[in-house]
XYZ file of C-alpha atoms in Angstrom:
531
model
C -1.268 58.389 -50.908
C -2.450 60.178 -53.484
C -0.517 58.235 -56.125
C -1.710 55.215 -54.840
C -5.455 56.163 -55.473
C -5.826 55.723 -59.467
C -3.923 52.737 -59.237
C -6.282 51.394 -57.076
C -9.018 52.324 -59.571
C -6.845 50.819 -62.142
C -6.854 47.394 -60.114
C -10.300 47.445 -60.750
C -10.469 46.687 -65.002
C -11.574 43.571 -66.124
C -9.179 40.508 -67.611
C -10.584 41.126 -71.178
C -9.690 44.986 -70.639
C -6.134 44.198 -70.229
C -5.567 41.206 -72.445
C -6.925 44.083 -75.121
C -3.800 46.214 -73.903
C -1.661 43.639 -73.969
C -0.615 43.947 -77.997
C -0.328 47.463 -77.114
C 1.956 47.376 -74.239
C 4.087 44.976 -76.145
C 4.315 47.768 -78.875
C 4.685 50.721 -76.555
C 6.545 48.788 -74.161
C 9.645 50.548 -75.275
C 7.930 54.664 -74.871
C 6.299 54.036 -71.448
C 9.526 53.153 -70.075
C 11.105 55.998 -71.513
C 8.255 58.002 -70.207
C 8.342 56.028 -66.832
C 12.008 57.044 -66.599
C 11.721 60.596 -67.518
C 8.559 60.623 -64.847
C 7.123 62.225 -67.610
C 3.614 60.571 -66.108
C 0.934 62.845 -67.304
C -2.138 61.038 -66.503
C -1.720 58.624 -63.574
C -4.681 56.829 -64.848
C -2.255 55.108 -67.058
C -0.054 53.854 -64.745
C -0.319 50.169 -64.001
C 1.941 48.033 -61.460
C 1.547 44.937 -63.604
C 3.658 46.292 -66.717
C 6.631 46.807 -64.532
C 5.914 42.955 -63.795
C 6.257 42.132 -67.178
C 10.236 44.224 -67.449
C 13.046 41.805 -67.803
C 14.720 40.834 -64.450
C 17.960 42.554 -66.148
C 16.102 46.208 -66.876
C 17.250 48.819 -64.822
C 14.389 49.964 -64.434
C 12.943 46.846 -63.026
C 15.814 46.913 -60.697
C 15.920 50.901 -59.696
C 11.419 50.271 -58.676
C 12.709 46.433 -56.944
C 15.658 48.289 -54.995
C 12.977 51.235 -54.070
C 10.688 48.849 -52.582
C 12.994 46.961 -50.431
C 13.551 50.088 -48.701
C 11.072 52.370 -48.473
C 7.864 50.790 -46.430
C 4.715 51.227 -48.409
C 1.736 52.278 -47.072
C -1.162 50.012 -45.971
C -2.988 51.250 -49.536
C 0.084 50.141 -51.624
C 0.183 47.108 -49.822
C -3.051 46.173 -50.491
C -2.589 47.122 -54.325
C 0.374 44.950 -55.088
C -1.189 41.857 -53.340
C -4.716 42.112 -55.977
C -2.215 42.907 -58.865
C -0.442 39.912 -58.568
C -2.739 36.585 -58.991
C -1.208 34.309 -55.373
C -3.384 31.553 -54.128
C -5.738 32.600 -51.511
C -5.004 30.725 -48.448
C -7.686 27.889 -47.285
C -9.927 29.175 -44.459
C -8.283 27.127 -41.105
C -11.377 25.113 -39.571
C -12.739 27.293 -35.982
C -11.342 25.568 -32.947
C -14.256 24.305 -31.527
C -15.796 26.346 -27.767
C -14.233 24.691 -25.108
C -15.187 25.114 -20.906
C -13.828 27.842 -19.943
C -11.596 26.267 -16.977
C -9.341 25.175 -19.904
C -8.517 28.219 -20.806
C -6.668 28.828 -17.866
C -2.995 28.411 -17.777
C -2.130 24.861 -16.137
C 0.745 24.888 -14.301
C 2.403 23.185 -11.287
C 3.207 25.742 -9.156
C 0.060 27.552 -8.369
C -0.666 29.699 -5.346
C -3.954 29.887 -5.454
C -5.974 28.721 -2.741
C -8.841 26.459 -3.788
C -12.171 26.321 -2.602
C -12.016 29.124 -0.264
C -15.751 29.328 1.429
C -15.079 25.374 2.492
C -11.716 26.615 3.930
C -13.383 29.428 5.744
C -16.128 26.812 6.815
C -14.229 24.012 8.045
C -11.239 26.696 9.881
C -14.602 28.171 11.944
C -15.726 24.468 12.524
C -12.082 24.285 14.015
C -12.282 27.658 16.169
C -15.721 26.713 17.635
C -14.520 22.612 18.301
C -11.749 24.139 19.717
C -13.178 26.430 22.013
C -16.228 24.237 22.591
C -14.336 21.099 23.914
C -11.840 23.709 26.215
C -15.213 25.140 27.224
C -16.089 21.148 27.789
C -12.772 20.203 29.373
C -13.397 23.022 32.069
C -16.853 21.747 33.048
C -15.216 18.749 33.380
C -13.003 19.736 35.993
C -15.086 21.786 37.731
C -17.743 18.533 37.844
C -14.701 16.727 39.647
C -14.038 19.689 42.207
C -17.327 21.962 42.629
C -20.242 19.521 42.066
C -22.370 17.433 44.443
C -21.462 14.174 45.767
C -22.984 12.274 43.176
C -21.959 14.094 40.150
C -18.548 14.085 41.732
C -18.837 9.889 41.717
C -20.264 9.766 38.465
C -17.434 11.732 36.094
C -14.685 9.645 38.472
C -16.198 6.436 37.699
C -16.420 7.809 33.678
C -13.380 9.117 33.856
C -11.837 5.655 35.495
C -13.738 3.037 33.363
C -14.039 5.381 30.399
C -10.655 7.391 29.538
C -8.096 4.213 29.545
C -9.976 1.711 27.409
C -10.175 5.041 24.465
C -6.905 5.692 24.895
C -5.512 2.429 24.475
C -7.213 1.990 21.494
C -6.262 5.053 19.691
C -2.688 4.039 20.252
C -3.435 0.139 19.496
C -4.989 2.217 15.930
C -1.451 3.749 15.017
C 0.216 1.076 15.775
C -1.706 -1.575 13.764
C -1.953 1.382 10.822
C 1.191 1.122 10.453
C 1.819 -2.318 10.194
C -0.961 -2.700 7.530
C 0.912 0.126 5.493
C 3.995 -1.472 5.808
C 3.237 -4.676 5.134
C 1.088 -3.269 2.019
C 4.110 -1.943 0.842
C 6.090 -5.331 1.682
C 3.763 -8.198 0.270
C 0.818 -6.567 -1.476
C -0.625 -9.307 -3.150
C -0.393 -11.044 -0.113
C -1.871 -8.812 2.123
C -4.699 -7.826 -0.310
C -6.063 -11.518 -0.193
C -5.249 -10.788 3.592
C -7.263 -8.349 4.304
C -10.495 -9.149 2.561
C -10.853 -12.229 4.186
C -9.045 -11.372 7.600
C -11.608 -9.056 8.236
C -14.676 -10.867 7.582
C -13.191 -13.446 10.186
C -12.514 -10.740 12.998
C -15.184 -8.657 12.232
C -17.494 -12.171 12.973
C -15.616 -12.446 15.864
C -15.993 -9.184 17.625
C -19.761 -9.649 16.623
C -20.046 -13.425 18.101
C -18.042 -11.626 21.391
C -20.496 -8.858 21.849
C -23.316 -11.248 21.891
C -22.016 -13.949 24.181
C -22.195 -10.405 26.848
C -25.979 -11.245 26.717
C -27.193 -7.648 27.168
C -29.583 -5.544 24.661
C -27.384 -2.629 23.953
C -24.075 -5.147 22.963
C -26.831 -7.773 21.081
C -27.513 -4.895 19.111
C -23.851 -3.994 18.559
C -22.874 -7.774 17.833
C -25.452 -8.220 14.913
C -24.943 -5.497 13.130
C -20.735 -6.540 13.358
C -21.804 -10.252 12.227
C -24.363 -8.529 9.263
C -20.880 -6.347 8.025
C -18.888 -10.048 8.108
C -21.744 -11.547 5.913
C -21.525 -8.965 3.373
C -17.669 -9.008 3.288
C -17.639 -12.677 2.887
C -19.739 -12.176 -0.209
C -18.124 -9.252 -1.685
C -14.611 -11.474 -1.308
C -16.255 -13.793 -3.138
C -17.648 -11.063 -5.837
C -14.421 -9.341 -6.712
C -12.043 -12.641 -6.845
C -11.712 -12.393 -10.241
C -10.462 -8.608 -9.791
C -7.534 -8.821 -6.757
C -5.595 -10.072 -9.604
C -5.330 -6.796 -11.768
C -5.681 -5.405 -8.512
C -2.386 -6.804 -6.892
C -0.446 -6.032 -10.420
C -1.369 -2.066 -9.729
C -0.822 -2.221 -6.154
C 2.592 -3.623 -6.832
C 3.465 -1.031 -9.727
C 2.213 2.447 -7.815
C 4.175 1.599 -4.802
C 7.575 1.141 -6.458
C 8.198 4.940 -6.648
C 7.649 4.887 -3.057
C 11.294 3.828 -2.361
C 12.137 6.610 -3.385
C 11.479 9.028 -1.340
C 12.156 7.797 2.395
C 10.668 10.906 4.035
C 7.251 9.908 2.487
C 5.785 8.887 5.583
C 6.764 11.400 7.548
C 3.733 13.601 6.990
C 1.600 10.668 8.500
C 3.736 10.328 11.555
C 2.548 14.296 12.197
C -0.599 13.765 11.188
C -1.635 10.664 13.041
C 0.206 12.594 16.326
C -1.889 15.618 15.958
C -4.412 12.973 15.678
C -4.053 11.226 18.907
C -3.807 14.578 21.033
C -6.868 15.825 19.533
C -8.413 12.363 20.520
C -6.782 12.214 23.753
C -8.490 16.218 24.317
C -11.649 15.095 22.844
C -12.678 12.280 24.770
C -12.058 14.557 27.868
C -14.653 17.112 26.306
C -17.345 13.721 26.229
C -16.611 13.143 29.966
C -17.195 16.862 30.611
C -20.789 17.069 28.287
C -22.189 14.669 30.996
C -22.228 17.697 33.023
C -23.493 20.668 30.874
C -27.217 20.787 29.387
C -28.482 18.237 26.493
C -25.409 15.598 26.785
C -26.974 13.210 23.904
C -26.947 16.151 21.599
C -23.620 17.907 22.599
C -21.798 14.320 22.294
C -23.671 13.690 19.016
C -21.967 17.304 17.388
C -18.716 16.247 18.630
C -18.878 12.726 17.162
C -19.627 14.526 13.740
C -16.933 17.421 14.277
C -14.135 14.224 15.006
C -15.616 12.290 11.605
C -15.221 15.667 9.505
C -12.135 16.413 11.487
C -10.418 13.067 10.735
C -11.522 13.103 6.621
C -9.814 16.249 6.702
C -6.350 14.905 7.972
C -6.150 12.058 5.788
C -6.862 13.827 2.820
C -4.358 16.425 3.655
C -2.088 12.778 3.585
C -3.678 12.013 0.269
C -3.031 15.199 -1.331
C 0.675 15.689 -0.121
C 1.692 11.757 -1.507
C -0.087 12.516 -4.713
C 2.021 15.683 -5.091
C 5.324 13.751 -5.051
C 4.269 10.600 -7.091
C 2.135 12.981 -9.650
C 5.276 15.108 -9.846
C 7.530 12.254 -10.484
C 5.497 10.628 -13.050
C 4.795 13.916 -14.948
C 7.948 15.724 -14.637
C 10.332 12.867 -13.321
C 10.930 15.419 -10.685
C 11.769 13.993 -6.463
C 10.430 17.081 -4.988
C 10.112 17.326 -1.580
C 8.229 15.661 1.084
C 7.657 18.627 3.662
C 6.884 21.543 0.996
C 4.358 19.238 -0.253
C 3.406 18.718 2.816
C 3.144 22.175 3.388
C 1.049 23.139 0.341
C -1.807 20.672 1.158
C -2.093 21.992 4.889
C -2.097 26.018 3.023
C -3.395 26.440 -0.665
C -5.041 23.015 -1.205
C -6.498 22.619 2.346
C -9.756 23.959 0.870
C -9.912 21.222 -1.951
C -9.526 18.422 1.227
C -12.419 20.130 3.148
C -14.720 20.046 0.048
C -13.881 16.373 -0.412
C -14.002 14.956 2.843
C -17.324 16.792 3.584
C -19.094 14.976 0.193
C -16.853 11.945 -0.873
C -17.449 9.862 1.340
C -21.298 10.520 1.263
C -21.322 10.622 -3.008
C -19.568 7.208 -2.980
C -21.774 5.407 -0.231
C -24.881 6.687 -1.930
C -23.234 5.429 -5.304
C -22.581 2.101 -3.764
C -26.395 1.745 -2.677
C -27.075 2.559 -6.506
C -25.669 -0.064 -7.598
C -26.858 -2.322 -5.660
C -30.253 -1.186 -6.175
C -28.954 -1.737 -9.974
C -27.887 -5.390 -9.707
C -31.283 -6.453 -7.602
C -33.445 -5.447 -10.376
C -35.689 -8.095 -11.382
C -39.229 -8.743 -12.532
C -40.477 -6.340 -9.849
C -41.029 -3.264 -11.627
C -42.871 -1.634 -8.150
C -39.930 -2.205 -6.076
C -37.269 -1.139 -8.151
C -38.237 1.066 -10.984
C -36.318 3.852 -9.959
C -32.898 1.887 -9.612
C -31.373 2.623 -12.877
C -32.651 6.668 -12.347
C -30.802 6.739 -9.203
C -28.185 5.122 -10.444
C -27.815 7.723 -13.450
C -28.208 10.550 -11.233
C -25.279 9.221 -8.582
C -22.977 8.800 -12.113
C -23.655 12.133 -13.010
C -22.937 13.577 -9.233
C -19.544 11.255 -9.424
C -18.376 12.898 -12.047
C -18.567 16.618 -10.478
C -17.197 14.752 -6.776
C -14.918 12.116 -6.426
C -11.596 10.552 -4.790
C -9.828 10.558 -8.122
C -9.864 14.403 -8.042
C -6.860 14.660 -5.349
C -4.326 13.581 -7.875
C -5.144 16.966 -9.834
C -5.795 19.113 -6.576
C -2.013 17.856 -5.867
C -0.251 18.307 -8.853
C -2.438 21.382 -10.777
C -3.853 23.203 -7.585
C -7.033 22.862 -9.273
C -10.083 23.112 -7.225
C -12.439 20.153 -5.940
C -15.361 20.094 -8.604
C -12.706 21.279 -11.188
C -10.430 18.493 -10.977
C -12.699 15.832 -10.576
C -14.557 16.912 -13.746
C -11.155 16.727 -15.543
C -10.449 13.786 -14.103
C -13.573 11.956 -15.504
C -12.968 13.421 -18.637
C -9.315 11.688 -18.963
C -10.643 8.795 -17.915
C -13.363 8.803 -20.612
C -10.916 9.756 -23.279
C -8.664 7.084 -22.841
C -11.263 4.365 -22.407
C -10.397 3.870 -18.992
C -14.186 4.226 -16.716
C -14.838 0.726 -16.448
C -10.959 0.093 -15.075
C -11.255 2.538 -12.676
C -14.602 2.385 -11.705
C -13.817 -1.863 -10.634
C -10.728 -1.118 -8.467
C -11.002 -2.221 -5.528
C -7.903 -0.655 -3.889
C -10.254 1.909 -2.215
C -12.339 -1.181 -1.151
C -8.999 -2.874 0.319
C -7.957 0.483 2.357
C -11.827 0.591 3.810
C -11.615 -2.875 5.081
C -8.127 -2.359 6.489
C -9.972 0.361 8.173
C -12.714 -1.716 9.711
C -10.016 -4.660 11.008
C -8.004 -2.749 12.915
C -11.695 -1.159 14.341
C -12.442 -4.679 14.501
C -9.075 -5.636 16.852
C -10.373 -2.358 19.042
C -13.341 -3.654 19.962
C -12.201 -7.365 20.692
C -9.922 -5.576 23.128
C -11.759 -2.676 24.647
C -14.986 -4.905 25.040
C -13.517 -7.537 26.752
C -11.222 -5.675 28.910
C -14.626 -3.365 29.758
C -17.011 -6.282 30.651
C -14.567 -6.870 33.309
C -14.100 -4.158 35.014
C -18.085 -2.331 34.076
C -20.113 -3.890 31.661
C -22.510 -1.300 31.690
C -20.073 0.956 29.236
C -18.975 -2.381 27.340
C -21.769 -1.249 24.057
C -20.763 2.419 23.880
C -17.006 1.969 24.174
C -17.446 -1.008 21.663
C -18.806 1.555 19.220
C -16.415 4.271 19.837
C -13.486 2.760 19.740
C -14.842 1.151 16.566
C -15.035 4.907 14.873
C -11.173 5.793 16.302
C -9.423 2.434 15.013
C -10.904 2.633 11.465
C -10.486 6.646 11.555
C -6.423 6.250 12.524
C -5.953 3.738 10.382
C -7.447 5.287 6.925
C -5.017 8.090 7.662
C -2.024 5.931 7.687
C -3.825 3.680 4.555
C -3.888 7.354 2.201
C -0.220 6.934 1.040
C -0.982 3.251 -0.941
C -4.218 4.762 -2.032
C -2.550 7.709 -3.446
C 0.113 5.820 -5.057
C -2.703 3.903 -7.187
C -4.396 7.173 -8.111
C -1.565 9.144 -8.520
C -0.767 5.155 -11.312
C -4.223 5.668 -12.853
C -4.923 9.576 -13.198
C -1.240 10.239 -14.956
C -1.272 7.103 -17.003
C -4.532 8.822 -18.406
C -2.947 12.158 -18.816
C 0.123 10.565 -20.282
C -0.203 7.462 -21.607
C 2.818 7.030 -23.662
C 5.195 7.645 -20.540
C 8.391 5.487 -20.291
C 7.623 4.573 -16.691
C 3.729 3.093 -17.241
C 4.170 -0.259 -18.160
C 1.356 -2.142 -21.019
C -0.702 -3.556 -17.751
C -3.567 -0.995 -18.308
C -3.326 -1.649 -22.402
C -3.597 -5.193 -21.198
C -6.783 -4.848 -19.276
C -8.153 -2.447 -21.770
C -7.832 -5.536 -24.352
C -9.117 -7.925 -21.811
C -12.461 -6.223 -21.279
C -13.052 -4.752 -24.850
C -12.751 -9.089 -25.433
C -15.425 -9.564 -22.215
C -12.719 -11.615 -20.575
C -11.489 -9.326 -18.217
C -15.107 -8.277 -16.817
């Protein structure tokens, strides 16, 4: 090191210090190598790195100090000094990546065995412990009503159970039966069936409400408007979104076409909608029995709510497992299977489906009455002066909460907020909001929903008028909530298949299996043709 230090200090002499040397060194050149040789170096002030530079390639000396400095490693100090004695071109400063969130950081990968959302999990598994032992505790008072009780309370939960039991239970298996022939046929004819169903239902959904009315009693006149006020509406959104069902059937038709592929697909429904029915079957037994413990209005009320949150749960866990195999088949062309996927939404992405069935379904209603706050705004400033506020605040709450965000939850393992900000953000960067915020597939699987609820209560309300009217209004509205719960379970695999179309087109939009239809309506709208 310490023949490294003066040549340091020599680095440090100006350009009009050496090109004075220069004549010298040419003179000299001859001696110093002589001296250099001889390592007769007296004053290592003298000593200079750039005058071996200048030595013929063919010197031997320039060869003996080249060969030296292949092998021997110089220190950090040399190193330095033989980079500022030879003039290279500084390299540009590289422009500073720009801060990004700090979720993208993370490694992204398609295995991961974390489990998301973790408090919701812990939530909605003690929800499940104290259902569970709340409608056993409920089932037991119910028996011991039948056997123990007085006379009249003995009458009363036999007439219940009699009048009340058969009509529910038929309908929750009329519900998996007609779910599955609206999936099938979905799958079968879907531009058919989505003209189908959009104006099937506002005809039965009339009906039911024309039959609850012709009963002629307050509590089903009630009932029977508010089914013929839901027709109205549907008639007039048909009529809004005609000029959509085409784009609408096109994706349909495209998303299910990997479905063939995998034949076990449904099979997760099958266990799902069976786990369904028993819990149904158990439940309704837990009603009968809250007739018979303290504050019946209120105990049935908390069940009601527990079934709703119950049901959400189930069909996401269908949602998530079908957007696993179609995300990993249009990402990594893999055919993975059914049941581990299956598997992994009912374990480490069970949280995710608790999060989003507790606040989807809330965020997009609210959203919904947004808009339409949005689109009523006239002249009067009073009334709605707030509309486009809300409806600012309900876009910014969408984009931290909404359906899109199972397709990641599937196929990442990413958590509920996570994925649906991520979501958005793909959407945004490939120009693709305003197509996905006018499907109306979700639309098409809601109404499905509400026919088959529809059917049920045609049935159940004429078959109960006949044999006691007095339960014809309640069972109307219950059976309602089981045929459109049953059948939105069955009606997740077509609405994952369209997410699962939309969310990897936008994270991959120059993959061999997506099609120009989404270029095409990208064109269409940018032109105002397609609006």
């Amino acid at each position: 090191m310490g023949a490294a230090e003066p040549v340091v200090a020599k680095e440090y002499e100006t350009e009009g210090e050496e090109a004075k040397k220069e004549e010298k060194d040419l003179e000299k050149g001859k001696q110093e190598t002589n001296d250099v040789a001889g390592n007769n170096i007296d004053d290592p002030q003298e000593f200079h790195v750039s005058k071996f530079h200048r030595l013929n390639p063919t010197n031997p000396l320039r060869i003996v100090i080249n060969s030296s400095t292949r092998v021997a490693a110089p220190s950090p100090s040399q190193s330095q000094s033989h980079t500022r004695s030879t003039p290279t071109p500084q390299p540009q400063p590289q422009p500073q990546p720009q801060p990004q969130p700090q979720h993208q950081h993370q490694p992204v990968t398609l295995n991961s065995r974390k489990y998301t959302n973790r408090i919701s999990l812990f939530l909605f598994v003690l929800h499940m412990l104290l259902a569970f032992a709340l409608v056993c505790f409920l089932v037991f008072k119910g028996i011991q009503g039948l056997i123990l009780e007085s006379e009249s309370t003995k009458r009363k939960e036999k007439k219940v159970l009699k009048y009340f039991f058969p009509q529910v239970e038929a309908a929750s298996f009329m519900s998996i039966i007609l779910a599955f022939i609206w999936q099938g046929a979905i799958r079968k004819w879907p531009t058919f069936m989505v003209h189908f169903i959009l104006w099937f239902t506002f005809f039965i959904s009339l009906a039911a409400g024309i039959l609850l009315i012709c009963f002629q009693r307050p509590a089903t006149d009630g009932v029977g408007v508010c089914f013929i006020a839901f027709a109205i509406g549907n008639g007039l959104y048909a009529c809004w979104v005609s000029h959509r069902i085409k784009f609408c059937c096109k994706v349909l038709t495209l998303s299910l076409q990997p479905v063939s592929k995998f034949p076990d697909l449904n099979k997760p429904t099958y266990h799902v909608l069976g786990a369904g029915f028993l819990w149904i079957s158990l439940w309704i037994l837990a009603v009968i029995g809250a007739l018979n413990f303290y504050f019946p209005p209120l105990v049935i009320t908390g069940l009601v709510l527990s079934l709703l949150w119950t049901t959400e749960v189930m069909r996401n866990i269908v949602n998530i497992t079908v957007s696993r195999v179609i995300a990993l088949y249009y990402l990594r062309g893999m055919q993975s299977s059914t049941q581990f996927c299956f598997l992994r939404a009912l374990t480490q992405n069970l949280g995710s489906a608790c999060l989003g069935s507790l606040f989807v379904p809330s965020i997009e209603a609210l959203r919904i009455v947004a808009r339409g706050l949005n689109l009523l705004e006239g002249e009067d400033e009073f009334m709605f002066c707030c509309a486009h506020c809300c409806l600012r605040v309900m876009e910014s709450i969408f984009r931290n909460g909404n359906s899109w965000a199972y397709v990641q939850i599937a196929a990442y393992g990413k958590g509920f907020v996570m994925a649906s900000q991520d979501t958005w953000a793909l959407f945004e960067k490939e120009d693709m909001v305003s197509i996905v915020d006018s499907d109306i597939t979700s639309s098409i699987c809601f109404l499905t929903g509400v026919c088959s609820g529809s059917i049920c209560v045609i049935v159940v309300a004429a078959w109960t008028h006949k044999v006691q009217h007095s339960f014809t209004a309640t069972l109307s509205l219950l059976t309602f909530i089981i045929g459109y719960l049953l059948t939105r379970i069955a009606m997740a695999v077509p609405h994952a298949c369209v997410s699962c179309y939309y969310v990897c087109y936008a994270e991959t939009p120059e993959n061999r299996l997506f099609d120009r239809t989404i270029k095409d309506r990208q064109a269409l709208l940018k032109t105002g043709r397609g609006s």
